[in-house]
JSON list of C-alpha atoms in Angstrom, two decimals:
[
{"chain": "C", "resi": 15, "resn": "UNK", "atom": "CA", "xyz": [-45.28, 18.46, -52.12]},
{"chain": "C", "resi": 16, "resn": "UNK", "atom": "CA", "xyz": [-42.27, 16.97, -50.77]},
{"chain": "C", "resi": 17, "resn": "UNK", "atom": "CA", "xyz": [-39.00, 17.84, -52.43]},
{"chain": "C", "resi": 18, "resn": "UNK", "atom": "CA", "xyz": [-35.63, 15.80, -52.01]},
{"chain": "C", "resi": 19, "resn": "UNK", "atom": "CA", "xyz": [-32.40, 18.15, -53.04]},
{"chain": "C", "resi": 20, "resn": "UNK", "atom": "CA", "xyz": [-29.12, 16.72, -52.98]},
{"chain": "C", "resi": 21, "resn": "UNK", "atom": "CA", "xyz": [-25.61, 17.95, -53.51]},
{"chain": "C", "resi": 22, "resn": "UNK", "atom": "CA", "xyz": [-22.02, 16.56, -53.07]},
{"chain": "C", "resi": 23, "resn": "UNK", "atom": "CA", "xyz": [-18.83, 16.46, -54.95]},
{"chain": "C", "resi": 24, "resn": "UNK", "atom": "CA", "xyz": [-18.81, 14.70, -58.51]},
{"chain": "C", "resi": 25, "resn": "UNK", "atom": "CA", "xyz": [-15.19, 13.39, -58.94]},
{"chain": "C", "resi": 26, "resn": "UNK", "atom": "CA", "xyz": [-13.06, 12.05, -56.31]},
{"chain": "C", "resi": 27, "resn": "UNK", "atom": "CA", "xyz": [-9.56, 10.10, -56.29]},
{"chain": "C", "resi": 28, "resn": "UNK", "atom": "CA", "xyz": [-9.20, 6.46, -55.23]},
{"chain": "C", "resi": 29, "resn": "UNK", "atom": "CA", "xyz": [-9.09, 6.32, -51.60]},
{"chain": "C", "resi": 30, "resn": "UNK", "atom": "CA", "xyz": [-10.79, 9.70, -50.64]},
{"chain": "C", "resi": 31, "resn": "UNK", "atom": "CA", "xyz": [-13.99, 10.14, -48.90]},
{"chain": "C", "resi": 32, "resn": "UNK", "atom": "CA", "xyz": [-17.44, 10.48, -50.93]},
{"chain": "C", "resi": 33, "resn": "UNK", "atom": "CA", "xyz": [-19.94, 13.24, -49.10]},
{"chain": "C", "resi": 34, "resn": "UNK", "atom": "CA", "xyz": [-23.36, 13.72, -49.87]},
{"chain": "C", "resi": 35, "resn": "UNK", "atom": "CA", "xyz": [-26.04, 15.70, -48.36]},
{"chain": "C", "resi": 36, "resn": "UNK", "atom": "CA", "xyz": [-30.20, 15.54, -49.10]},
{"chain": "C", "resi": 37, "resn": "UNK", "atom": "CA", "xyz": [-31.91, 18.49, -48.27]},
{"chain": "C", "resi": 38, "resn": "UNK", "atom": "CA", "xyz": [-35.83, 17.57, -47.48]},
{"chain": "C", "resi": 39, "resn": "UNK", "atom": "CA", "xyz": [-38.57, 20.17, -48.28]},
{"chain": "C", "resi": 40, "resn": "UNK", "atom": "CA", "xyz": [-41.91, 19.95, -47.60]},
{"chain": "C", "resi": 41, "resn": "UNK", "atom": "CA", "xyz": [-43.86, 17.16, -45.63]},
{"chain": "C", "resi": 42, "resn": "UNK", "atom": "CA", "xyz": [-42.87, 16.02, -42.59]},
{"chain": "C", "resi": 43, "resn": "UNK", "atom": "CA", "xyz": [-39.35, 15.01, -41.49]},
{"chain": "C", "resi": 44, "resn": "UNK", "atom": "CA", "xyz": [-40.52, 12.61, -38.63]},
{"chain": "C", "resi": 45, "resn": "UNK", "atom": "CA", "xyz": [-42.20, 9.65, -38.92]},
{"chain": "C", "resi": 46, "resn": "UNK", "atom": "CA", "xyz": [-40.13, 8.47, -41.98]},
{"chain": "C", "resi": 47, "resn": "UNK", "atom": "CA", "xyz": [-36.51, 6.71, -42.97]},
{"chain": "C", "resi": 48, "resn": "UNK", "atom": "CA", "xyz": [-34.19, 8.62, -45.23]},
{"chain": "C", "resi": 49, "resn": "UNK", "atom": "CA", "xyz": [-31.99, 6.55, -47.17]},
{"chain": "C", "resi": 50, "resn": "UNK", "atom": "CA", "xyz": [-29.23, 6.37, -50.00]},
{"chain": "C", "resi": 51, "resn": "UNK", "atom": "CA", "xyz": [-29.58, 3.94, -52.91]},
{"chain": "C", "resi": 52, "resn": "UNK", "atom": "CA", "xyz": [-27.05, 3.92, -55.73]},
{"chain": "C", "resi": 53, "resn": "UNK", "atom": "CA", "xyz": [-26.77, 3.09, -59.53]},
{"chain": "C", "resi": 54, "resn": "UNK", "atom": "CA", "xyz": [-23.61, 2.34, -61.28]},
{"chain": "C", "resi": 55, "resn": "UNK", "atom": "CA", "xyz": [-23.75, 3.32, -65.03]},
{"chain": "C", "resi": 56, "resn": "UNK", "atom": "CA", "xyz": [-26.07, 1.15, -66.99]},
{"chain": "C", "resi": 57, "resn": "UNK", "atom": "CA", "xyz": [-26.67, -0.96, -63.95]},
{"chain": "C", "resi": 58, "resn": "UNK", "atom": "CA", "xyz": [-29.04, -1.96, -61.30]},
{"chain": "C", "resi": 59, "resn": "UNK", "atom": "CA", "xyz": [-29.67, -0.47, -57.85]},
{"chain": "C", "resi": 60, "resn": "UNK", "atom": "CA", "xyz": [-27.98, -1.09, -54.82]},
{"chain": "C", "resi": 61, "resn": "UNK", "atom": "CA", "xyz": [-29.66, -0.18, -51.01]},
{"chain": "C", "resi": 62, "resn": "UNK", "atom": "CA", "xyz": [-26.92, 1.43, -48.95]},
{"chain": "C", "resi": 63, "resn": "UNK", "atom": "CA", "xyz": [-28.64, 2.52, -45.84]},
{"chain": "C", "resi": 64, "resn": "UNK", "atom": "CA", "xyz": [-31.14, 4.54, -44.15]},
{"chain": "C", "resi": 65, "resn": "UNK", "atom": "CA", "xyz": [-31.47, 6.72, -40.63]},
{"chain": "C", "resi": 66, "resn": "UNK", "atom": "CA", "xyz": [-34.58, 8.12, -38.94]},
{"chain": "C", "resi": 67, "resn": "UNK", "atom": "CA", "xyz": [-35.08, 11.55, -37.68]},
{"chain": "C", "resi": 68, "resn": "UNK", "atom": "CA", "xyz": [-33.83, 10.10, -34.23]},
{"chain": "C", "resi": 69, "resn": "UNK", "atom": "CA", "xyz": [-30.44, 8.56, -35.45]},
{"chain": "C", "resi": 70, "resn": "UNK", "atom": "CA", "xyz": [-31.21, 5.07, -35.65]},
{"chain": "C", "resi": 71, "resn": "UNK", "atom": "CA", "xyz": [-29.39, 3.61, -38.76]},
{"chain": "C", "resi": 72, "resn": "UNK", "atom": "CA", "xyz": [-29.29, 0.42, -41.06]},
{"chain": "C", "resi": 73, "resn": "UNK", "atom": "CA", "xyz": [-26.68, -0.41, -43.48]},
{"chain": "C", "resi": 74, "resn": "UNK", "atom": "CA", "xyz": [-26.15, -2.80, -46.78]},
{"chain": "C", "resi": 75, "resn": "UNK", "atom": "CA", "xyz": [-23.68, -5.38, -44.95]},
{"chain": "C", "resi": 76, "resn": "UNK", "atom": "CA", "xyz": [-21.76, -5.12, -47.92]},
{"chain": "C", "resi": 77, "resn": "UNK", "atom": "CA", "xyz": [-20.79, -1.63, -47.49]},
{"chain": "C", "resi": 78, "resn": "UNK", "atom": "CA", "xyz": [-21.25, -1.02, -43.51]},
{"chain": "C", "resi": 79, "resn": "UNK", "atom": "CA", "xyz": [-17.54, -0.58, -42.74]},
{"chain": "C", "resi": 80, "resn": "UNK", "atom": "CA", "xyz": [-16.71, 2.22, -44.90]},
{"chain": "C", "resi": 81, "resn": "UNK", "atom": "CA", "xyz": [-20.46, 3.79, -44.49]},
{"chain": "C", "resi": 82, "resn": "UNK", "atom": "CA", "xyz": [-21.72, 6.82, -42.45]},
{"chain": "C", "resi": 83, "resn": "UNK", "atom": "CA", "xyz": [-25.28, 8.04, -42.53]},
{"chain": "C", "resi": 84, "resn": "UNK", "atom": "CA", "xyz": [-26.02, 10.98, -40.54]},
{"chain": "C", "resi": 85, "resn": "UNK", "atom": "CA", "xyz": [-29.08, 13.60, -39.82]},
{"chain": "C", "resi": 86, "resn": "UNK", "atom": "CA", "xyz": [-29.46, 17.24, -39.17]},
{"chain": "C", "resi": 87, "resn": "UNK", "atom": "CA", "xyz": [-32.82, 17.69, -37.96]},
{"chain": "C", "resi": 88, "resn": "UNK", "atom": "CA", "xyz": [-32.44, 21.39, -37.56]},
{"chain": "C", "resi": 89, "resn": "UNK", "atom": "CA", "xyz": [-32.01, 21.40, -41.31]},
{"chain": "C", "resi": 90, "resn": "UNK", "atom": "CA", "xyz": [-34.31, 18.78, -42.33]},
{"chain": "C", "resi": 91, "resn": "UNK", "atom": "CA", "xyz": [-30.95, 17.33, -44.01]},
{"chain": "C", "resi": 92, "resn": "UNK", "atom": "CA", "xyz": [-29.30, 13.88, -43.90]},
{"chain": "C", "resi": 93, "resn": "UNK", "atom": "CA", "xyz": [-25.81, 12.65, -45.16]},
{"chain": "C", "resi": 94, "resn": "UNK", "atom": "CA", "xyz": [-23.65, 9.86, -46.89]},
{"chain": "C", "resi": 95, "resn": "UNK", "atom": "CA", "xyz": [-20.16, 9.55, -46.27]},
{"chain": "C", "resi": 96, "resn": "UNK", "atom": "CA", "xyz": [-18.34, 6.49, -47.96]},
{"chain": "C", "resi": 97, "resn": "UNK", "atom": "CA", "xyz": [-14.96, 6.15, -47.38]},
{"chain": "C", "resi": 98, "resn": "UNK", "atom": "CA", "xyz": [-12.15, 4.98, -49.05]},
{"chain": "C", "resi": 99, "resn": "UNK", "atom": "CA", "xyz": [-13.80, 4.96, -52.30]},
{"chain": "C", "resi": 100, "resn": "UNK", "atom": "CA", "xyz": [-12.67, 3.00, -55.39]},
{"chain": "C", "resi": 101, "resn": "UNK", "atom": "CA", "xyz": [-13.68, 2.96, -58.73]},
{"chain": "C", "resi": 102, "resn": "UNK", "atom": "CA", "xyz": [-16.37, 0.57, -58.18]},
{"chain": "C", "resi": 103, "resn": "UNK", "atom": "CA", "xyz": [-18.00, 2.93, -55.99]},
{"chain": "C", "resi": 104, "resn": "UNK", "atom": "CA", "xyz": [-18.73, 4.98, -59.25]},
{"chain": "C", "resi": 105, "resn": "UNK", "atom": "CA", "xyz": [-22.37, 5.44, -59.83]},
{"chain": "C", "resi": 106, "resn": "UNK", "atom": "CA", "xyz": [-25.48, 7.82, -59.54]},
{"chain": "C", "resi": 107, "resn": "UNK", "atom": "CA", "xyz": [-26.40, 8.10, -55.63]},
{"chain": "C", "resi": 108, "resn": "UNK", "atom": "CA", "xyz": [-29.66, 8.92, -54.99]},
{"chain": "C", "resi": 109, "resn": "UNK", "atom": "CA", "xyz": [-31.74, 9.82, -51.48]},
{"chain": "C", "resi": 110, "resn": "UNK", "atom": "CA", "xyz": [-34.95, 8.64, -50.91]},
{"chain": "C", "resi": 111, "resn": "UNK", "atom": "CA", "xyz": [-38.05, 8.61, -48.28]},
{"chain": "C", "resi": 112, "resn": "UNK", "atom": "CA", "xyz": [-38.86, 5.37, -47.24]},
{"chain": "C", "resi": 113, "resn": "UNK", "atom": "CA", "xyz": [-42.46, 5.16, -45.12]},
{"chain": "C", "resi": 114, "resn": "UNK", "atom": "CA", "xyz": [-40.95, 3.00, -42.65]},
{"chain": "C", "resi": 115, "resn": "UNK", "atom": "CA", "xyz": [-37.58, 0.99, -41.95]},
{"chain": "C", "resi": 116, "resn": "UNK", "atom": "CA", "xyz": [-36.94, -1.13, -44.80]},
{"chain": "C", "resi": 117, "resn": "UNK", "atom": "CA", "xyz": [-39.65, -0.46, -47.30]},
{"chain": "C", "resi": 118, "resn": "UNK", "atom": "CA", "xyz": [-40.31, 1.22, -50.08]},
{"chain": "C", "resi": 119, "resn": "UNK", "atom": "CA", "xyz": [-39.40, 4.80, -51.64]},
{"chain": "C", "resi": 120, "resn": "UNK", "atom": "CA", "xyz": [-42.19, 7.37, -52.89]},
{"chain": "C", "resi": 121, "resn": "UNK", "atom": "CA", "xyz": [-39.95, 10.29, -53.57]},
{"chain": "C", "resi": 122, "resn": "UNK", "atom": "CA", "xyz": [-36.30, 10.21, -54.83]},
{"chain": "C", "resi": 123, "resn": "UNK", "atom": "CA", "xyz": [-33.58, 12.77, -54.74]},
{"chain": "C", "resi": 124, "resn": "UNK", "atom": "CA", "xyz": [-32.61, 13.87, -58.69]},
{"chain": "C", "resi": 125, "resn": "UNK", "atom": "CA", "xyz": [-29.38, 11.99, -58.31]},
{"chain": "C", "resi": 126, "resn": "UNK", "atom": "CA", "xyz": [-25.55, 12.53, -58.11]},
{"chain": "C", "resi": 127, "resn": "UNK", "atom": "CA", "xyz": [-22.97, 10.88, -60.46]},
{"chain": "C", "resi": 128, "resn": "UNK", "atom": "CA", "xyz": [-20.19, 10.35, -57.98]},
{"chain": "C", "resi": 129, "resn": "UNK", "atom": "CA", "xyz": [-17.06, 9.22, -60.27]},
{"chain": "C", "resi": 130, "resn": "UNK", "atom": "CA", "xyz": [-13.86, 7.57, -58.86]},
{"chain": "C", "resi": 131, "resn": "UNK", "atom": "CA", "xyz": [-11.11, 8.16, -60.95]},
{"chain": "C", "resi": 132, "resn": "UNK", "atom": "CA", "xyz": [-7.15, 8.62, -60.61]},
{"chain": "Y", "resi": 29, "resn": "UNK", "atom": "CA", "xyz": [-29.59, -11.00, -48.54]},
{"chain": "Y", "resi": 30, "resn": "UNK", "atom": "CA", "xyz": [-32.41, -12.27, -50.62]},
{"chain": "Y", "resi": 31, "resn": "UNK", "atom": "CA", "xyz": [-31.80, -12.37, -54.48]},
{"chain": "Y", "resi": 32, "resn": "UNK", "atom": "CA", "xyz": [-33.98, -10.93, -56.73]},
{"chain": "Y", "resi": 33, "resn": "UNK", "atom": "CA", "xyz": [-33.90, -11.94, -60.32]},
{"chain": "Y", "resi": 34, "resn": "UNK", "atom": "CA", "xyz": [-36.00, -10.53, -63.15]},
{"chain": "Y", "resi": 35, "resn": "UNK", "atom": "CA", "xyz": [-36.72, -12.05, -66.54]},
{"chain": "Y", "resi": 36, "resn": "UNK", "atom": "CA", "xyz": [-36.20, -11.05, -69.37]},
{"chain": "Y", "resi": 37, "resn": "UNK", "atom": "CA", "xyz": [-33.63, -8.76, -69.00]},
{"chain": "Y", "resi": 38, "resn": "UNK", "atom": "CA", "xyz": [-34.80, -7.39, -72.44]},
{"chain": "Y", "resi": 39, "resn": "UNK", "atom": "CA", "xyz": [-37.94, -7.31, -73.76]},
{"chain": "Y", "resi": 40, "resn": "UNK", "atom": "CA", "xyz": [-39.16, -5.93, -77.70]},
{"chain": "Y", "resi": 41, "resn": "UNK", "atom": "CA", "xyz": [-42.37, -4.90, -77.76]},
{"chain": "Y", "resi": 42, "resn": "UNK", "atom": "CA", "xyz": [-45.13, -2.97, -79.81]},
{"chain": "Y", "resi": 43, "resn": "UNK", "atom": "CA", "xyz": [-47.82, -0.34, -78.77]},
{"chain": "Y", "resi": 44, "resn": "UNK", "atom": "CA", "xyz": [-50.64, -2.15, -77.61]},
{"chain": "Y", "resi": 45, "resn": "UNK", "atom": "CA", "xyz": [-49.08, -5.02, -76.67]},
{"chain": "Y", "resi": 46, "resn": "UNK", "atom": "CA", "xyz": [-49.96, -6.94, -73.53]},
{"chain": "Y", "resi": 47, "resn": "UNK", "atom": "CA", "xyz": [-46.83, -6.90, -71.33]},
{"chain": "Y", "resi": 48, "resn": "UNK", "atom": "CA", "xyz": [-45.33, -9.24, -68.62]},
{"chain": "Y", "resi": 49, "resn": "UNK", "atom": "CA", "xyz": [-42.43, -9.15, -66.61]},
{"chain": "Y", "resi": 50, "resn": "UNK", "atom": "CA", "xyz": [-41.31, -11.75, -63.75]},
{"chain": "Y", "resi": 51, "resn": "UNK", "atom": "CA", "xyz": [-39.90, -11.12, -60.70]},
{"chain": "Y", "resi": 52, "resn": "UNK", "atom": "CA", "xyz": [-38.67, -13.91, -58.39]},
{"chain": "Y", "resi": 53, "resn": "UNK", "atom": "CA", "xyz": [-37.05, -14.04, -54.99]},
{"chain": "Y", "resi": 54, "resn": "UNK", "atom": "CA", "xyz": [-34.60, -16.60, -53.53]},
{"chain": "Y", "resi": 55, "resn": "UNK", "atom": "CA", "xyz": [-37.05, -17.14, -50.67]},
{"chain": "Y", "resi": 56, "resn": "UNK", "atom": "CA", "xyz": [-40.58, -16.09, -49.42]},
{"chain": "Y", "resi": 57, "resn": "UNK", "atom": "CA", "xyz": [-41.02, -12.54, -49.22]},
{"chain": "Y", "resi": 58, "resn": "UNK", "atom": "CA", "xyz": [-44.68, -12.76, -48.97]},
{"chain": "Y", "resi": 59, "resn": "UNK", "atom": "CA", "xyz": [-46.11, -9.94, -50.25]},
{"chain": "Y", "resi": 60, "resn": "UNK", "atom": "CA", "xyz": [-43.11, -7.08, -49.49]},
{"chain": "Y", "resi": 61, "resn": "UNK", "atom": "CA", "xyz": [-42.54, -6.44, -53.14]},
{"chain": "Y", "resi": 62, "resn": "UNK", "atom": "CA", "xyz": [-42.39, -3.00, -55.10]},
{"chain": "Y", "resi": 63, "resn": "UNK", "atom": "CA", "xyz": [-42.34, -2.24, -58.62]},
{"chain": "Y", "resi": 64, "resn": "UNK", "atom": "CA", "xyz": [-40.71, 0.93, -60.23]},
{"chain": "Y", "resi": 65, "resn": "UNK", "atom": "CA", "xyz": [-40.22, 2.37, -63.92]},
{"chain": "Y", "resi": 66, "resn": "UNK", "atom": "CA", "xyz": [-37.31, 4.25, -64.26]},
{"chain": "Y", "resi": 67, "resn": "UNK", "atom": "CA", "xyz": [-36.45, 6.17, -67.56]},
{"chain": "Y", "resi": 68, "resn": "UNK", "atom": "CA", "xyz": [-33.07, 7.34, -69.06]},
{"chain": "Y", "resi": 69, "resn": "UNK", "atom": "CA", "xyz": [-31.29, 9.96, -66.45]},
{"chain": "Y", "resi": 70, "resn": "UNK", "atom": "CA", "xyz": [-34.41, 10.22, -63.87]},
{"chain": "Y", "resi": 71, "resn": "UNK", "atom": "CA", "xyz": [-35.06, 8.48, -60.70]},
{"chain": "Y", "resi": 72, "resn": "UNK", "atom": "CA", "xyz": [-37.08, 5.46, -60.38]},
{"chain": "Y", "resi": 73, "resn": "UNK", "atom": "CA", "xyz": [-40.82, 6.06, -59.94]},
{"chain": "Y", "resi": 74, "resn": "UNK", "atom": "CA", "xyz": [-43.18, 3.61, -57.55]},
{"chain": "Y", "resi": 75, "resn": "UNK", "atom": "CA", "xyz": [-45.37, 2.04, -59.59]},
{"chain": "Y", "resi": 76, "resn": "UNK", "atom": "CA", "xyz": [-47.07, -0.80, -57.33]},
{"chain": "Y", "resi": 77, "resn": "UNK", "atom": "CA", "xyz": [-46.39, -1.62, -53.46]},
{"chain": "Y", "resi": 78, "resn": "UNK", "atom": "CA", "xyz": [-47.23, -4.69, -51.54]},
{"chain": "Y", "resi": 79, "resn": "UNK", "atom": "CA", "xyz": [-47.06, -6.89, -54.58]},
{"chain": "Y", "resi": 80, "resn": "UNK", "atom": "CA", "xyz": [-50.38, -5.41, -56.19]},
{"chain": "Y", "resi": 81, "resn": "UNK", "atom": "CA", "xyz": [-51.07, -2.21, -54.36]},
{"chain": "Y", "resi": 82, "resn": "UNK", "atom": "CA", "xyz": [-51.33, 0.84, -57.56]},
{"chain": "Y", "resi": 83, "resn": "UNK", "atom": "CA", "xyz": [-49.72, 3.67, -56.35]},
{"chain": "Y", "resi": 84, "resn": "UNK", "atom": "CA", "xyz": [-52.06, 7.08, -57.04]},
{"chain": "Y", "resi": 85, "resn": "UNK", "atom": "CA", "xyz": [-51.69, 8.82, -60.27]},
{"chain": "Y", "resi": 86, "resn": "UNK", "atom": "CA", "xyz": [-50.49, 5.14, -62.10]},
{"chain": "Y", "resi": 87, "resn": "UNK", "atom": "CA", "xyz": [-52.32, 4.40, -65.10]},
{"chain": "Y", "resi": 88, "resn": "UNK", "atom": "CA", "xyz": [-54.73, 1.40, -64.59]},
{"chain": "Y", "resi": 89, "resn": "UNK", "atom": "CA", "xyz": [-52.98, -0.60, -67.54]},
{"chain": "Y", "resi": 90, "resn": "UNK", "atom": "CA", "xyz": [-50.33, -1.47, -64.82]},
{"chain": "Y", "resi": 91, "resn": "UNK", "atom": "CA", "xyz": [-50.75, -4.64, -62.31]},
{"chain": "Y", "resi": 92, "resn": "UNK", "atom": "CA", "xyz": [-49.04, -6.49, -59.91]},
{"chain": "Y", "resi": 93, "resn": "UNK", "atom": "CA", "xyz": [-49.93, -9.77, -58.60]},
{"chain": "Y", "resi": 94, "resn": "UNK", "atom": "CA", "xyz": [-48.17, -12.88, -57.02]},
{"chain": "Y", "resi": 95, "resn": "UNK", "atom": "CA", "xyz": [-46.64, -13.61, -53.07]},
{"chain": "Y", "resi": 96, "resn": "UNK", "atom": "CA", "xyz": [-43.97, -15.60, -52.03]},
{"chain": "Y", "resi": 97, "resn": "UNK", "atom": "CA", "xyz": [-41.20, -16.32, -54.43]},
{"chain": "Y", "resi": 98, "resn": "UNK", "atom": "CA", "xyz": [-43.04, -15.38, -57.71]},
{"chain": "Y", "resi": 99, "resn": "UNK", "atom": "CA", "xyz": [-44.32, -11.95, -59.11]},
{"chain": "Y", "resi": 100, "resn": "UNK", "atom": "CA", "xyz": [-45.38, -10.39, -62.07]},
{"chain": "Y", "resi": 101, "resn": "UNK", "atom": "CA", "xyz": [-45.59, -6.87, -63.51]},
{"chain": "Y", "resi": 102, "resn": "UNK", "atom": "CA", "xyz": [-48.33, -6.47, -65.90]},
{"chain": "Y", "resi": 103, "resn": "UNK", "atom": "CA", "xyz": [-48.84, -3.51, -68.36]},
{"chain": "Y", "resi": 104, "resn": "UNK", "atom": "CA", "xyz": [-52.18, -4.47, -70.35]},
{"chain": "Y", "resi": 105, "resn": "UNK", "atom": "CA", "xyz": [-51.85, -2.38, -73.43]},
{"chain": "Y", "resi": 106, "resn": "UNK", "atom": "CA", "xyz": [-48.37, -0.85, -73.88]},
{"chain": "Y", "resi": 107, "resn": "UNK", "atom": "CA", "xyz": [-48.55, 3.14, -74.58]},
{"chain": "Y", "resi": 108, "resn": "UNK", "atom": "CA", "xyz": [-45.37, 5.03, -75.99]},
{"chain": "Y", "resi": 109, "resn": "UNK", "atom": "CA", "xyz": [-44.91, 6.66, -72.33]},
{"chain": "Y", "resi": 110, "resn": "UNK", "atom": "CA", "xyz": [-44.31, 3.03, -71.02]},
{"chain": "Y", "resi": 111, "resn": "UNK", "atom": "CA", "xyz": [-40.66, 2.21, -72.80]},
{"chain": "Y", "resi": 112, "resn": "UNK", "atom": "CA", "xyz": [-38.42, 2.59, -69.95]},
{"chain": "Y", "resi": 113, "resn": "UNK", "atom": "CA", "xyz": [-36.61, 0.19, -67.60]},
{"chain": "Y", "resi": 114, "resn": "UNK", "atom": "CA", "xyz": [-38.82, -1.64, -64.42]},
{"chain": "Y", "resi": 115, "resn": "UNK", "atom": "CA", "xyz": [-37.29, -3.00, -61.46]},
{"chain": "Y", "resi": 116, "resn": "UNK", "atom": "CA", "xyz": [-39.06, -4.98, -58.44]},
{"chain": "Y", "resi": 117, "resn": "UNK", "atom": "CA", "xyz": [-37.60, -4.60, -55.17]},
{"chain": "Y", "resi": 118, "resn": "UNK", "atom": "CA", "xyz": [-38.10, -6.83, -51.74]},
{"chain": "Y", "resi": 119, "resn": "UNK", "atom": "CA", "xyz": [-38.71, -5.30, -48.54]},
{"chain": "Y", "resi": 120, "resn": "UNK", "atom": "CA", "xyz": [-39.09, -8.38, -46.47]},
{"chain": "Y", "resi": 121, "resn": "UNK", "atom": "CA", "xyz": [-35.65, -8.01, -44.65]},
{"chain": "Y", "resi": 122, "resn": "UNK", "atom": "CA", "xyz": [-32.36, -6.19, -44.87]},
{"chain": "Y", "resi": 123, "resn": "UNK", "atom": "CA", "xyz": [-30.54, -5.98, -46.66]},
{"chain": "Y", "resi": 124, "resn": "UNK", "atom": "CA", "xyz": [-33.11, -4.35, -48.97]},
{"chain": "Y", "resi": 125, "resn": "UNK", "atom": "CA", "xyz": [-32.54, -5.57, -52.77]},
{"chain": "Y", "resi": 126, "resn": "UNK", "atom": "CA", "xyz": [-33.71, -5.06, -55.73]},
{"chain": "Y", "resi": 127, "resn": "UNK", "atom": "CA", "xyz": [-33.98, -6.87, -59.27]},
{"chain": "Y", "resi": 128, "resn": "UNK", "atom": "CA", "xyz": [-31.44, -6.58, -61.80]},
{"chain": "Y", "resi": 129, "resn": "UNK", "atom": "CA", "xyz": [-34.07, -4.63, -64.08]},
{"chain": "Y", "resi": 130, "resn": "UNK", "atom": "CA", "xyz": [-36.16, -5.59, -67.03]},
{"chain": "Y", "resi": 131, "resn": "UNK", "atom": "CA", "xyz": [-35.69, -3.00, -70.21]},
{"chain": "Y", "resi": 132, "resn": "UNK", "atom": "CA", "xyz": [-38.89, -2.93, -72.44]},
{"chain": "Y", "resi": 133, "resn": "UNK", "atom": "CA", "xyz": [-37.65, -1.50, -75.79]},
{"chain": "Y", "resi": 134, "resn": "UNK", "atom": "CA", "xyz": [-39.68, -0.39, -78.62]},
{"chain": "Y", "resi": 135, "resn": "UNK", "atom": "CA", "xyz": [-40.46, -3.42, -81.49]}
]
């Protein structure tokens, strides 16, 4: 049974850097793409980016200048950093497993609400 | 980016009703479309991929159809557990994009 468990700081001040980590339990870490997706309160879903075991990444162009997704294969974990946050970055952030690069998502983390407020 | 537009944004229906949700893409995405169900406070759940392929364990009352730019998700007989918000997602090209969602409410 594949499980994604995520954690990270939930309250940030504007201009700070958001940092979240997602650990993968069960199943293989190889052969998949690992993504971050966010959802502002009461709104729809926005794809942030993805990474594979080898460190190949793809990012949403609208966030690319502020986003870094990294992977730690020794721990079966991947992480998201989003710099210079503003109130517009307030959202529930999800990690998810894609079956391939740029695909759909069977498995999701539980979500982490990140609030950017002074 | 490919824009995904869902309609309606809200739908009021009764148990037993047949429900249809539409998703339109701003350009052709062939059949590279997935549908998700999301309940409050929960992560989305994958229902359908490749426009019409039902995921294992998803009830057969859910079905998907379409190709190119127009797609539909149909629930043949709405059940109490189906009241939720539904999203489509294209995976034809980067950046992956989602529709704005359709909330299915109790009438």
